[in-house]
Amino acid sequence: MQTVSTIGGLRAALAALRDRGPLGFVPTMGALHNGHRSLVEASRRQCDVTAVSIFVNPTQFGPNEDLSRYPRTLEADLQMLESTGVDVVFTPTPEVMYPAGASTVVDVGALGDRLDGASRPGHFRGVATVVAKLFHLVQPQFAYFGQKDAAQVAVLRQMVRDLDIPVELVVCPIVREPDGLAMSSRNRYLSPQERRTALALSRALAAGQALADSGEVQAGNLQRAMEAVLLNEPGLKIDYVAVVDWKTLLPVDAVKSGALLAVAAWVGTTRLIDNAVLAAR
Ligand code: PAF
């Protein structure tokens, strides 16, 4: 496994590997967990070369968000990536990704202001900008993202379509702890009590999903069922509870297959998200 921190180093490392076959890319912000591992494994199954980036992207954090305390665990991350057979890891500094004077941004428009984009203004502009640059540098045939960041997936699909970026986005299922908590780098902020409180997110989705499975099609009723679970949990503050079309992130009235149940909530000072995609009906 080669670890490179410069753009020249990345290009040279990948140039030497490209003729092996398809290149898969997993962009990350580090603090890797089994959710990331599943993305790397998916790339390893599908591609001959796998590259991973680790970059805590400052432009996707708001002024009062957790950029400075975001977990940074580079040594453990590199060990994990080595053991999963990754070929190249790109660990740029902010100066490499955003050299002095950099001013170009990628903005997908209104889509980027929905769900997490509504709660975190500018977040998806930061995500789209950094992922566009990473795609440009790595030029992968496949790129792997977790379904947990469902709104991010919608934004990046739009970006890839609009800019005709020749990459296929592969969305991998949410990886959960045995008790249902969706894996997230931010789970490590949680105290033991908050960790228990956080289980309400997956319980809320299960309630919405169960109601849908019983034949309920009114999105409002699914939303209320999910809200009821979250409102019943002391120590948790709802950010959003939504039933949306996964492509547009706009609310739907009646659900059909592929609709997204999405929740975001604050547990203490930690904002957590989770979602479920309704199966074919
Ligand atoms: O999902 C993430 O970890 C980040 O948003 C990403 C895609 C690596 C961009 O910084």
PDB file of C-alpha atoms and ligand atoms in Angstrom, residues 26-30 36 53 55-57 60 70 123 126-127 130-131 134 145 149 152 156, ligand 1:
ATOM      1  CA  VAL A  26     -13.484   5.364  -1.588  1.00  0.00           C
ATOM      2  CA  PRO A  27     -13.387   8.996  -0.413  1.00  0.00           C
ATOM      3  CA  THR A  28     -13.412   9.302   3.390  1.00  0.00           C
ATOM      4  CA  MET A  29     -12.730  11.736   6.192  1.00  0.00           C
ATOM      5  CA  GLY A  30     -10.892   9.045   8.168  1.00  0.00           C
ATOM      6  CA  HIS A  36     -15.910   2.297   5.559  1.00  0.00           C
ATOM      7  CA  SER A  53      -8.655   9.292   0.383  1.00  0.00           C
ATOM      8  CA  PHE A  55      -9.261  14.218   4.197  1.00  0.00           C
ATOM      9  CA  VAL A  56     -11.278  16.078   6.800  1.00  0.00           C
ATOM     10  CA  ASN A  57     -12.723  18.590   4.380  1.00  0.00           C
ATOM     11  CA  GLN A  60     -18.207  21.031   4.405  1.00  0.00           C
ATOM     12  CA  TYR A  70     -13.602  15.704  14.290  1.00  0.00           C
ATOM     13  CA  HIS A 123     -22.447  21.657   3.585  1.00  0.00           C
ATOM     14  CA  GLY A 126     -18.293  21.729   0.318  1.00  0.00           C
ATOM     15  CA  VAL A 127     -18.945  18.040  -0.285  1.00  0.00           C
ATOM     16  CA  VAL A 130     -14.108  18.317  -2.710  1.00  0.00           C
ATOM     17  CA  VAL A 131     -15.530  15.163  -4.305  1.00  0.00           C
ATOM     18  CA  LEU A 134     -11.006  14.096  -5.875  1.00  0.00           C
ATOM     19  CA  PHE A 145     -20.501   5.743  -0.813  1.00  0.00           C
ATOM     20  CA  ASP A 149     -25.397   9.653   3.844  1.00  0.00           C
ATOM     21  CA  GLN A 152     -25.029  13.213  -0.008  1.00  0.00           C
ATOM     22  CA  LEU A 156     -23.303  13.501  -5.840  1.00  0.00           C
TER      23      LEU A 156
HETATM   24  O1  PAF B   1     -18.920  11.054   3.447  1.00  0.00           O
HETATM   25  C1  PAF B   1     -17.837  11.597   3.752  1.00  0.00           C
HETATM   26  O2  PAF B   1     -17.043  11.071   4.538  1.00  0.00           O
HETATM   27  C2  PAF B   1     -17.487  12.944   3.150  1.00  0.00           C
HETATM   28  O3  PAF B   1     -18.607  13.741   3.023  1.00  0.00           O
HETATM   29  C3  PAF B   1     -16.721  12.822   1.823  1.00  0.00           C
HETATM   30  C4  PAF B   1     -17.580  12.156   0.754  1.00  0.00           C
HETATM   31  C5  PAF B   1     -15.452  12.037   2.027  1.00  0.00           C
HETATM   32  C6  PAF B   1     -16.349  14.214   1.309  1.00  0.00           C
HETATM   33  O4  PAF B   1     -15.544  14.887   2.193  1.00  0.00           O
END
